[in-house]
Amino acid sequence: MSTETITRFAPSPTGHLHIGGARTALLCWAYAKGKGGRFLLRIEDTDQQRSSEASTRGILEDLAWLGIDWDEGPALEFGGKTLGGDPRGVGPFFQAQRLEIYNEYIRRLIEQGKAYPAFETPEELEAKRKEAIEAKVGYKYDRAALSIPQDERIARIDAGEDHVVRLLMPDEAITVHDQILGDVTVKPEEFDDFIIRKRDGFPTYHLAVTVDDALMGVTCVVRGQEHLINTPRHIAIQRALGFPTPEYGHLPLIFNQDGSKMSKRDKDKAAKKAVRDGKMEHSPISEIGHEDFAGWLKDKTRQLPADRLKELAGVLAIELPEIEVEDFRAAGYLPSAINNYLALLGWNPKTKNADGTDLEHFDIKYLAEHFDFRGVGSGPSKFDRVKLLSFNADAIAALSDDGFAHEWHAWATRHDAALAERFSLDDMKMLAPAVKTRCKTLRDGRKVVGFALLADDAVEFDGKAVHKAIIKGEGKGLELLEAFGKELGSLEAFDPDSIEEFVNAFAERHGVGMGKVAQPVRVAVTGVAVSPPLGQTLAILGRDSVVERIARCVEFAAGQSA
Ligand code: GLU
């Protein structure tokens, strides 16, 4: 076997990619890349009921979007690149397509007496479990099936009798040499003969993951600490099958600031709270009747399906907390900011900037070059949304105007159909200098240019702004505004520079300062006193719209001053 470092990320496709999963993937990737190795992606879809193709696709795309490229695994075309593939011939990378492989190894274990079938019915097992609980002793499988002779075991399996397969745990302690946590030892009395193949014929996670890691040549398993309790079992399977034990690194868990687990459920919780705060009693969402709605509201454990939850958030006009990569994407975060923040969530580069402060901003190339397990803390990590937002604001500020326009355009195409329809990439390039500086997320851009998304007759004038810019000072503003609307017809090119020039010349002609012209026009076309520079504001609206809006405002202002 080669000594090349091979890590893997092995998501179960039962939903979107959780931000914690993205951190695991990122650090797996970094560890492999830093050692010139390979990063492999495997889809753990043995839970057929909860797995879906849509979820797989979503996870692959989220990873690709983050730039966490996998060398081996399911193929995906993304941004002109082909990710994945099977250059070493170790696939397929979907566990549901590997059942024969698992069965072969399970058969081997059974034949060698290292695993055995157990034929008790679930009811029989349940009765034994109850007995143990009543007797206040910990339940453990009693190995009753071990008394079945070996040839009878095989004959009953071959005859198709319902059974599970259990691993015969050796009577020895197992120590996990964890790169982050140090040695973790589990005593033999804490083990039982756990199941490696379920009654439905599917292998358990423990068996599948261990066989796959070995056959795919994985040299280092990086995963969340929630899996630490599984690792001794995996080592037991490795020993039974004669597989090498890879290196392990279990990453700290991620919590919310209040110490609660950061989970998808948080979105549901936030929606419930908003419904209660708003004293909403009837279901405002489709497909959910009032009774159902009331039942959901009362029951902490019940969650609305993702699309219904989204609908509800829309009705309530609230933002749900971002938990999954997709949420952060939709909220307008940049992959570079997410990666930077996730890398620091549990890992400390232990490097100073020139000014003596801790190094915080770096890209994934830096991460790959410097990541090691020594920098990973063993305690839980707290997810700091304020810090992530400030990282995002910094990442946006660091973009060129052109770069910003591309990011904004790609974001709008996926998440804001109205914006994408209204603005071409060129429009966004024109707006970029003004919008970029006002955004912490790409979604913030909408607020800056919201005026351009309105129909001309939907602009609402802010009375105060109109008064200050147009009515005050004996109607001079109104006069100028009317004149501006009329004279605009003589302006040929309608781009920001020509418009700015025109405004200058107009102000000069009328013997007033620029501001005396710009502000009434701004208020007239946007309804409010703040907008991007006037050239861009007018150019994005187009001449007809500007003329129309000025006329409406003149009418409005005349009504106000009468
Ligand atoms: N499929 C497991 C999960 O999504 C992966 C565990 C592992 O990395 O071994 O949690």
Coordinates of C-alpha atoms and ligand atoms in Angstrom, one line a residue:
M1 CA 0.0 0.0 0.0
S2 CA 1.3 3.5 -0.9
T3 CA 2.2 5.9 1.9
E4 CA 0.4 8.7 0.2
T5 CA -1.9 10.6 2.6
I6 CA -5.5 9.9 1.8
T7 CA -8.4 11.5 3.7
R8 CA -12.1 11.3 3.0
F9 CA -15.3 13.1 3.7
A10 CA -18.2 10.7 4.0
P11 CA -21.5 12.5 4.3
S12 CA -24.9 10.8 4.6
P13 CA -27.2 12.4 2.0
T14 CA -30.1 13.0 4.2
G15 CA -30.4 16.7 3.9
H16 CA -28.3 19.8 3.1
L17 CA -24.6 20.0 4.1
H18 CA -24.4 21.3 7.7
I19 CA -21.9 24.0 8.3
G20 CA -20.1 21.7 10.7
G21 CA -19.8 19.1 8.0
A22 CA -18.3 21.7 5.7
R23 CA -15.7 22.4 8.4
T24 CA -14.9 18.6 8.6
A25 CA -14.6 18.5 4.8
L26 CA -12.4 21.6 4.7
L27 CA -10.0 20.3 7.3
C28 CA -9.9 16.8 5.7
W29 CA -9.1 18.5 2.4
A30 CA -6.4 20.7 4.0
Y31 CA -4.7 17.8 5.7
A32 CA -4.5 15.8 2.5
K33 CA -3.4 18.7 0.4
G34 CA -0.8 19.9 2.8
K35 CA 0.8 16.5 2.5
G36 CA 0.5 16.3 -1.2
G37 CA -2.1 13.6 -0.9
R38 CA -5.6 12.9 -2.0
F39 CA -9.0 13.9 -0.7
L40 CA -11.8 11.5 -1.4
L41 CA -15.5 11.9 -1.2
R42 CA -17.8 9.0 -0.4
I43 CA -21.6 9.1 -0.1
E44 CA -22.9 7.0 2.8
D45 CA -26.4 6.2 1.5
T46 CA -27.1 2.9 3.2
D47 CA -30.1 4.4 5.0
Q48 CA -32.2 4.2 1.9
Q49 CA -35.3 5.8 3.4
R50 CA -33.6 9.0 4.5
S51 CA -31.1 9.3 1.6
S52 CA -31.9 11.2 -1.6
E53 CA -30.3 12.0 -4.8
A54 CA -31.3 15.6 -4.4
S55 CA -29.4 15.8 -1.1
T56 CA -26.3 14.2 -2.7
R57 CA -26.4 16.7 -5.5
G58 CA -26.8 19.5 -3.0
I59 CA -23.9 18.4 -0.9
L60 CA -21.6 18.0 -3.9
E61 CA -22.5 21.4 -5.2
D62 CA -22.0 23.1 -1.8
L63 CA -18.6 21.5 -1.5
A64 CA -17.6 22.5 -5.0
W65 CA -18.9 26.0 -4.4
L66 CA -16.7 26.3 -1.3
G67 CA -13.7 25.2 -3.4
I68 CA -13.2 22.0 -1.4
D69 CA -12.3 20.0 -4.5
W70 CA -12.3 16.2 -4.2
D71 CA -9.8 14.2 -6.2
E72 CA -11.8 11.0 -6.1
G73 CA -15.5 10.3 -5.7
P74 CA -18.7 11.0 -7.5
A75 CA -18.1 13.1 -10.6
L76 CA -19.4 16.6 -10.8
E77 CA -19.0 19.3 -13.4
F78 CA -18.7 22.6 -11.6
G79 CA -17.5 26.0 -12.8
G80 CA -15.7 24.5 -15.8
K81 CA -14.0 21.9 -13.7
T82 CA -14.6 18.2 -13.4
L83 CA -14.4 17.0 -9.8
G84 CA -14.1 13.4 -8.6
G85 CA -13.6 10.3 -10.7
D86 CA -11.9 7.0 -9.9
P87 CA -8.3 7.1 -11.1
R88 CA -7.3 4.2 -8.7
G89 CA -10.3 2.1 -9.3
V90 CA -11.4 2.1 -5.7
G91 CA -15.1 3.0 -6.4
P92 CA -18.0 3.0 -6.5
F93 CA -18.3 5.8 -4.1
F94 CA -21.9 5.3 -3.1
Q95 CA -22.3 2.8 -0.4
A96 CA -25.6 1.5 -1.6
Q97 CA -23.7 0.3 -4.7
R98 CA -21.2 -1.7 -2.6
L99 CA -23.5 -4.2 -0.8
E100 CA -21.8 -7.2 -2.4
I101 CA -18.4 -6.0 -1.2
Y102 CA -19.7 -5.7 2.4
N103 CA -21.4 -9.1 2.2
E104 CA -18.2 -10.7 1.1
Y105 CA -16.4 -9.4 4.2
I106 CA -19.3 -10.2 6.5
R107 CA -19.3 -13.7 5.1
R108 CA -15.6 -14.0 5.7
L109 CA -16.0 -12.9 9.3
I110 CA -18.8 -15.4 9.9
E111 CA -16.8 -18.2 8.3
Q112 CA -13.9 -17.4 10.6
G113 CA -16.1 -17.3 13.6
K114 CA -15.3 -13.6 14.2
A115 CA -18.9 -12.6 13.6
Y116 CA -22.1 -14.6 13.9
P117 CA -25.7 -14.5 12.9
A118 CA -28.4 -13.9 15.6
F119 CA -31.9 -15.0 14.9
E120 CA -33.9 -13.4 17.8
T121 CA -36.9 -11.4 16.7
P122 CA -37.0 -7.7 17.6
E123 CA -39.8 -8.6 20.1
E124 CA -37.6 -11.1 21.9
L125 CA -34.8 -8.6 22.1
E126 CA -37.1 -5.9 23.3
A127 CA -38.4 -8.2 26.1
K128 CA -34.8 -8.9 27.2
R129 CA -34.0 -5.2 27.2
K130 CA -37.1 -4.5 29.3
E131 CA -36.1 -7.2 31.8
A132 CA -32.6 -5.6 32.1
I133 CA -34.1 -2.1 32.7
E134 CA -36.4 -3.5 35.4
A135 CA -33.6 -5.3 37.0
K136 CA -31.6 -2.0 36.8
V137 CA -28.7 -3.6 35.0
G138 CA -27.2 -2.2 31.8
Y139 CA -28.6 -4.1 28.7
K140 CA -26.1 -6.0 26.6
Y141 CA -26.8 -8.7 24.0
D142 CA -26.4 -12.0 25.9
R143 CA -24.7 -13.9 23.1
A144 CA -27.4 -16.5 23.1
A145 CA -26.9 -17.1 19.4
L146 CA -23.3 -18.1 20.0
S147 CA -24.5 -21.5 21.1
I148 CA -25.7 -22.3 17.6
P149 CA -23.2 -24.5 15.9
Q150 CA -21.3 -23.0 13.0
D151 CA -22.7 -25.3 10.3
E152 CA -26.2 -24.6 11.5
R153 CA -25.5 -20.8 11.4
I154 CA -24.4 -20.9 7.8
A155 CA -27.3 -23.3 6.8
R156 CA -29.9 -21.0 8.4
I157 CA -28.4 -17.9 6.7
D158 CA -28.4 -19.7 3.4
A159 CA -32.0 -20.8 3.9
G160 CA -32.9 -17.1 4.1
E161 CA -33.9 -17.0 7.7
D162 CA -34.2 -13.4 9.1
H163 CA -31.2 -12.5 11.2
V164 CA -28.7 -9.8 12.1
V165 CA -25.0 -10.3 12.1
R166 CA -23.0 -9.4 15.2
L167 CA -19.3 -9.0 15.6
L168 CA -17.8 -11.2 18.3
M169 CA -16.0 -8.6 20.4
P170 CA -12.7 -9.8 21.8
D171 CA -12.1 -9.5 25.5
E172 CA -9.6 -6.7 25.3
A173 CA -9.5 -3.0 25.8
I174 CA -9.2 -0.8 22.7
T175 CA -7.3 2.4 22.6
V176 CA -7.8 5.1 20.0
H177 CA -4.7 7.1 19.4
D178 CA -6.4 10.3 18.6
Q179 CA -4.3 13.1 17.0
I180 CA -6.3 15.8 18.8
L181 CA -7.5 14.1 22.0
G182 CA -4.6 11.9 22.8
D183 CA -5.2 8.2 23.8
V184 CA -8.8 7.3 24.5
T185 CA -9.3 3.7 25.9
V186 CA -12.5 1.7 26.1
K187 CA -12.6 -1.3 28.4
P188 CA -13.9 -4.6 27.2
E189 CA -16.9 -4.6 29.6
E190 CA -18.1 -1.5 27.8
F191 CA -18.5 -3.3 24.6
D192 CA -21.2 -5.6 23.3
D193 CA -21.4 -7.7 20.2
F194 CA -22.7 -4.9 18.1
I195 CA -24.6 -5.5 14.8
I196 CA -22.6 -5.3 11.5
R197 CA -25.5 -6.3 9.2
K198 CA -29.1 -5.4 9.8
R199 CA -32.1 -7.6 9.4
D200 CA -32.9 -5.8 6.1
G201 CA -29.5 -7.1 4.7
F202 CA -27.9 -3.7 4.8
P203 CA -24.6 -3.3 6.6
T204 CA -24.5 -1.0 9.6
Y205 CA -22.5 2.3 9.4
H206 CA -19.7 0.7 11.4
L207 CA -19.1 -2.1 9.0
A208 CA -19.5 -0.1 5.8
V209 CA -17.3 2.8 6.9
T210 CA -14.5 0.5 8.1
V211 CA -14.5 -1.7 5.0
D212 CA -14.6 1.4 2.7
D213 CA -11.9 3.3 4.5
A214 CA -9.6 0.2 4.2
L215 CA -10.4 -0.6 0.6
M216 CA -10.1 3.0 -0.5
G217 CA -6.7 3.3 1.2
V218 CA -7.7 6.0 3.6
T219 CA -4.8 6.8 5.8
C220 CA -6.3 9.4 8.1
V221 CA -9.9 9.7 9.3
V222 CA -10.9 13.3 10.2
R223 CA -14.4 13.6 11.6
G224 CA -16.5 15.2 14.3
Q225 CA -16.1 14.2 17.9
E226 CA -19.6 12.8 17.9
H227 CA -18.0 9.8 16.1
L228 CA -15.3 9.1 18.7
I229 CA -17.6 6.6 20.5
N230 CA -17.8 4.6 17.2
T231 CA -14.1 4.5 16.6
P232 CA -13.2 1.6 19.0
R233 CA -15.8 -0.5 17.2
H234 CA -14.2 0.4 13.9
I235 CA -10.8 -0.6 15.2
A236 CA -12.3 -4.0 16.4
I237 CA -13.6 -4.6 12.8
Q238 CA -10.2 -3.6 11.4
R239 CA -8.5 -6.1 13.6
A240 CA -11.0 -8.8 12.8
L241 CA -10.5 -8.3 9.1
G242 CA -6.7 -7.7 9.2
F243 CA -7.0 -4.1 8.0
P244 CA -4.6 -1.4 9.1
T245 CA -5.8 1.2 11.5
P246 CA -5.7 4.7 10.0
E247 CA -4.7 7.8 11.9
Y248 CA -7.7 9.5 13.6
G249 CA -8.5 13.1 14.4
H250 CA -11.8 13.9 16.0
L251 CA -12.7 17.5 15.6
P252 CA -14.4 19.5 18.4
L253 CA -18.1 19.9 18.3
I254 CA -19.7 23.2 17.2
F255 CA -22.1 24.9 19.5
N256 CA -24.2 28.1 19.4
Q257 CA -23.1 31.0 21.5
D258 CA -25.5 29.9 24.2
G259 CA -23.9 26.5 24.4
S260 CA -26.8 24.7 22.7
K261 CA -26.0 22.3 19.8
M262 CA -26.0 24.1 16.5
S263 CA -28.6 22.2 14.5
K264 CA -31.2 22.5 11.8
R265 CA -33.7 22.5 14.6
D266 CA -32.6 26.1 15.4
K267 CA -34.5 27.3 12.4
D268 CA -37.7 25.7 13.5
K269 CA -37.2 27.1 17.0
A270 CA -36.7 30.7 15.7
A271 CA -39.9 30.3 13.6
K272 CA -41.9 29.1 16.6
K273 CA -40.7 32.0 18.7
A274 CA -41.6 34.5 16.0
V275 CA -45.1 33.0 15.6
R276 CA -45.6 33.2 19.4
D277 CA -44.2 36.7 19.6
G278 CA -46.6 37.7 16.8
K279 CA -49.4 35.9 18.5
M280 CA -50.3 34.3 15.2
E281 CA -53.0 31.7 15.7
H282 CA -53.9 30.6 12.2
S283 CA -51.7 28.8 9.8
P284 CA -50.5 31.3 7.2
I285 CA -48.8 28.6 5.1
S286 CA -50.0 26.3 2.4
E287 CA -50.5 22.6 3.0
I288 CA -50.5 23.1 6.8
G289 CA -54.0 23.3 8.3
H290 CA -54.8 25.3 11.4
E291 CA -54.9 22.2 13.6
D292 CA -51.6 21.0 12.3
F293 CA -50.1 24.4 12.7
A294 CA -51.2 24.6 16.4
G295 CA -49.9 21.1 16.9
W296 CA -46.5 22.0 15.5
L297 CA -46.4 25.2 17.6
K298 CA -47.0 23.2 20.8
D299 CA -44.6 20.4 20.1
K300 CA -40.9 21.2 20.5
T301 CA -39.9 18.1 18.7
R302 CA -41.9 18.7 15.6
Q303 CA -40.3 20.4 12.7
L304 CA -41.9 21.9 9.6
P305 CA -40.5 20.7 6.3
A306 CA -37.8 23.0 4.9
D307 CA -39.9 24.6 2.2
R308 CA -42.8 25.3 4.5
L309 CA -40.5 26.8 7.0
K310 CA -39.1 29.1 4.3
E311 CA -42.6 30.1 3.4
L312 CA -43.5 30.9 7.0
A313 CA -40.3 33.0 7.4
G314 CA -41.4 34.9 4.3
V315 CA -44.8 35.6 5.9
L316 CA -43.3 36.6 9.2
A317 CA -40.6 38.7 7.4
I318 CA -37.9 37.1 9.5
E319 CA -34.5 35.7 8.7
L320 CA -34.0 32.2 10.0
P321 CA -30.6 31.4 11.5
E322 CA -28.2 30.1 8.9
I323 CA -27.2 26.5 9.8
E324 CA -26.5 24.7 6.5
V325 CA -24.0 25.8 3.8
E326 CA -27.0 26.5 1.6
D327 CA -28.4 29.0 4.1
F328 CA -25.1 30.9 4.2
R329 CA -25.0 30.9 0.4
A330 CA -28.5 32.3 0.1
A331 CA -27.7 34.9 2.7
G332 CA -24.9 36.2 0.5
Y333 CA -21.7 34.9 2.2
L334 CA -18.6 34.3 0.1
P335 CA -16.9 30.9 0.1
S336 CA -13.6 32.5 1.0
A337 CA -15.1 34.1 4.1
I338 CA -16.8 30.9 5.2
N339 CA -13.7 28.8 4.7
N340 CA -11.6 31.3 6.5
Y341 CA -14.0 31.4 9.4
L342 CA -14.5 27.6 9.5
A343 CA -10.8 27.0 9.5
L344 CA -10.5 29.0 12.6
L345 CA -13.4 27.3 14.3
G346 CA -11.3 24.9 16.4
W347 CA -8.0 25.4 14.7
N348 CA -5.4 28.0 15.7
P349 CA -2.7 28.8 13.1
K350 CA -0.5 30.1 16.0
T351 CA 0.9 32.8 13.7
K352 CA 1.3 36.5 14.3
N353 CA 0.8 39.3 11.8
A354 CA 3.6 41.8 11.4
D355 CA 1.8 44.1 13.9
G356 CA 1.8 41.4 16.6
T357 CA -1.9 40.5 16.3
D358 CA -3.0 36.9 15.7
L359 CA -3.2 35.9 12.1
E360 CA -6.9 35.6 11.2
H361 CA -7.3 36.2 7.5
F362 CA -5.9 33.6 5.2
D363 CA -7.1 31.5 2.2
I364 CA -7.4 27.8 1.8
K365 CA -4.1 27.5 0.2
Y366 CA -2.5 28.9 3.4
L367 CA -4.7 26.5 5.4
A368 CA -3.5 23.5 3.4
E369 CA 0.1 24.6 3.8
H370 CA -0.1 25.1 7.6
F371 CA -2.9 22.9 9.0
D372 CA -1.9 20.3 11.5
F373 CA -3.6 18.6 14.4
R374 CA -1.5 20.3 17.0
G375 CA -3.3 23.5 16.3
V376 CA -6.8 21.9 16.9
G377 CA -8.3 22.5 20.3
S378 CA -10.0 19.6 22.1
G379 CA -12.8 21.7 23.7
P380 CA -16.0 22.7 21.9
S381 CA -16.1 25.5 19.4
K382 CA -18.6 28.3 19.6
F383 CA -20.1 29.6 16.3
D384 CA -19.7 33.3 16.3
R385 CA -22.0 34.8 13.7
V386 CA -20.8 38.4 14.3
K387 CA -17.3 37.3 13.5
L388 CA -18.3 35.4 10.4
L389 CA -20.2 38.5 9.2
S390 CA -17.2 40.7 9.7
F391 CA -15.0 38.2 7.9
N392 CA -17.5 38.4 5.0
A393 CA -17.6 42.2 5.0
D394 CA -13.8 42.1 4.8
A395 CA -13.8 39.6 2.0
I396 CA -16.3 41.7 0.0
A397 CA -14.2 44.8 0.6
A398 CA -11.2 43.0 -0.7
L399 CA -12.8 42.2 -4.0
S400 CA -12.2 44.3 -7.1
D401 CA -15.3 46.0 -8.4
D402 CA -15.3 43.6 -11.3
G403 CA -14.9 40.6 -9.0
F404 CA -17.7 41.9 -6.8
A405 CA -20.0 42.3 -9.9
H406 CA -19.4 38.7 -10.9
E407 CA -20.0 37.4 -7.3
W408 CA -23.2 39.5 -7.0
H409 CA -24.4 38.4 -10.4
A410 CA -23.9 34.7 -9.6
W411 CA -25.6 35.1 -6.3
A412 CA -28.6 36.9 -7.8
T413 CA -28.9 34.3 -10.5
R414 CA -29.4 31.6 -7.8
H415 CA -31.1 33.4 -5.0
D416 CA -32.8 36.6 -6.2
A417 CA -34.7 36.1 -9.5
A418 CA -36.1 39.6 -9.6
L419 CA -32.7 41.1 -9.2
A420 CA -31.1 38.8 -11.7
E421 CA -33.8 39.6 -14.2
R422 CA -33.6 43.4 -13.7
F423 CA -29.8 43.7 -13.8
S424 CA -27.4 42.3 -16.3
L425 CA -23.8 41.6 -15.4
D426 CA -22.9 44.9 -17.1
D427 CA -25.4 46.7 -15.0
M428 CA -23.9 45.2 -11.9
K429 CA -20.4 46.2 -13.1
M430 CA -21.6 49.7 -13.4
L431 CA -23.2 49.7 -9.9
A432 CA -20.4 47.7 -8.2
P433 CA -18.3 50.7 -6.9
A434 CA -21.3 52.1 -5.1
V435 CA -22.9 48.9 -3.9
K436 CA -19.7 47.0 -2.8
T437 CA -18.9 49.5 -0.1
R438 CA -22.3 49.3 1.4
C439 CA -22.5 45.5 1.6
K440 CA -21.6 43.0 4.4
T441 CA -23.2 40.3 2.4
L442 CA -24.2 40.0 -1.2
R443 CA -27.8 40.1 -0.2
D444 CA -27.3 43.6 1.3
G445 CA -26.9 44.8 -2.3
R446 CA -30.6 44.6 -2.8
K447 CA -31.2 47.3 -0.2
V448 CA -28.9 49.7 -2.0
V449 CA -30.5 49.3 -5.4
G450 CA -34.0 48.5 -4.3
F451 CA -35.3 51.7 -5.9
A452 CA -34.5 50.3 -9.3
L453 CA -36.6 47.2 -8.8
L454 CA -39.7 49.2 -8.2
A455 CA -42.2 50.1 -11.0
D456 CA -42.1 53.8 -11.6
D457 CA -45.5 54.3 -10.1
A458 CA -44.6 52.3 -7.0
V459 CA -42.0 54.7 -5.7
E460 CA -43.1 56.0 -2.4
F461 CA -41.8 59.5 -1.6
D462 CA -40.4 60.1 1.9
G463 CA -42.3 63.3 2.9
K464 CA -39.4 64.6 4.9
A465 CA -36.8 64.1 2.2
V466 CA -39.1 65.7 -0.4
H467 CA -39.6 68.6 2.0
K468 CA -35.9 69.1 2.7
A469 CA -34.6 68.7 -0.9
I470 CA -37.5 70.0 -3.0
I471 CA -40.0 72.1 -1.1
K472 CA -37.9 74.1 1.3
G473 CA -36.4 77.4 0.1
E474 CA -39.4 78.8 -1.7
G475 CA -39.7 76.0 -4.2
K476 CA -36.4 76.5 -5.9
G477 CA -35.8 72.7 -5.7
L478 CA -39.1 72.1 -7.4
E479 CA -38.3 74.5 -10.2
L480 CA -34.9 73.0 -10.8
L481 CA -36.4 69.5 -10.8
E482 CA -38.9 70.4 -13.4
A483 CA -36.3 72.0 -15.6
F484 CA -34.0 69.0 -15.1
G485 CA -36.7 66.6 -16.3
K486 CA -37.3 68.7 -19.4
E487 CA -33.6 69.4 -20.3
L488 CA -32.7 65.7 -19.8
G489 CA -34.1 65.1 -23.3
S490 CA -31.0 66.8 -24.8
L491 CA -28.6 64.3 -23.2
E492 CA -27.6 61.8 -25.7
A493 CA -25.5 59.1 -24.0
F494 CA -27.2 57.9 -20.8
D495 CA -24.2 56.5 -18.9
P496 CA -22.9 57.5 -15.5
D497 CA -20.1 59.8 -16.7
S498 CA -22.3 61.6 -19.3
I499 CA -25.0 62.0 -16.7
E500 CA -22.5 63.5 -14.1
E501 CA -21.3 65.9 -16.7
F502 CA -24.8 66.9 -17.6
V503 CA -25.7 67.5 -14.0
N504 CA -22.6 69.7 -13.6
A505 CA -23.4 71.7 -16.7
F506 CA -27.0 72.0 -15.7
A507 CA -26.1 73.4 -12.2
E508 CA -23.8 75.9 -13.8
R509 CA -26.4 77.0 -16.3
H510 CA -28.8 77.6 -13.5
G511 CA -26.3 79.2 -11.2
V512 CA -26.5 76.7 -8.4
G513 CA -24.2 74.2 -6.7
M514 CA -24.2 70.6 -7.8
G515 CA -25.9 69.5 -4.6
K516 CA -28.9 71.7 -5.2
V517 CA -29.6 69.7 -8.3
A518 CA -28.4 66.3 -7.3
Q519 CA -30.4 66.0 -4.1
P520 CA -33.9 66.9 -5.5
V521 CA -33.3 64.5 -8.5
R522 CA -32.1 61.7 -6.2
V523 CA -35.2 62.1 -4.0
A524 CA -37.4 62.2 -7.1
V525 CA -36.2 59.0 -8.7
T526 CA -35.6 56.9 -5.5
G527 CA -38.1 58.4 -3.1
V528 CA -35.4 58.8 -0.4
A529 CA -32.4 60.9 0.4
V530 CA -29.7 58.2 0.0
S531 CA -28.7 56.3 -3.1
P532 CA -25.6 55.4 -5.1
P533 CA -23.9 58.4 -6.9
L534 CA -26.4 60.2 -9.1
G535 CA -24.8 59.1 -12.4
Q536 CA -25.2 55.4 -11.6
T537 CA -28.6 55.9 -10.0
L538 CA -30.0 57.5 -13.1
A539 CA -28.1 55.3 -15.6
I540 CA -29.5 52.1 -14.0
L541 CA -33.0 53.5 -14.2
G542 CA -32.8 54.6 -17.8
R543 CA -34.0 57.9 -19.3
D544 CA -37.8 57.1 -19.5
S545 CA -38.0 55.9 -16.0
V546 CA -36.1 59.0 -14.7
V547 CA -38.4 61.3 -16.6
E548 CA -41.5 59.5 -15.4
R549 CA -40.3 59.5 -11.8
I550 CA -39.4 63.2 -11.8
A551 CA -42.9 64.0 -13.2
R552 CA -44.5 62.0 -10.4
C553 CA -42.4 63.7 -7.8
V554 CA -43.1 67.1 -9.2
E555 CA -46.8 66.3 -8.8
F556 CA -46.4 64.9 -5.3
A557 CA -44.3 67.9 -4.2
A558 CA -46.7 70.4 -5.7
G559 CA -49.5 68.7 -3.7
Q560 CA -47.4 68.9 -0.6
S561 CA -46.5 72.5 -0.9
A562 CA -50.0 73.7 -2.0
Ligands
GLU1 N1 -21.8 9.2 7.3 C1 -21.2 9.7 8.5 C2 -21.9 11.0 8.9 O1 -22.4 11.7 8.0 C3 -19.8 9.8 8.4 C4 -19.0 9.4 9.6 C5 -17.6 9.3 9.3 O2 -16.9 10.2 8.9 O3 -17.1 8.2 9.6 O4 -21.9 11.4 10.0

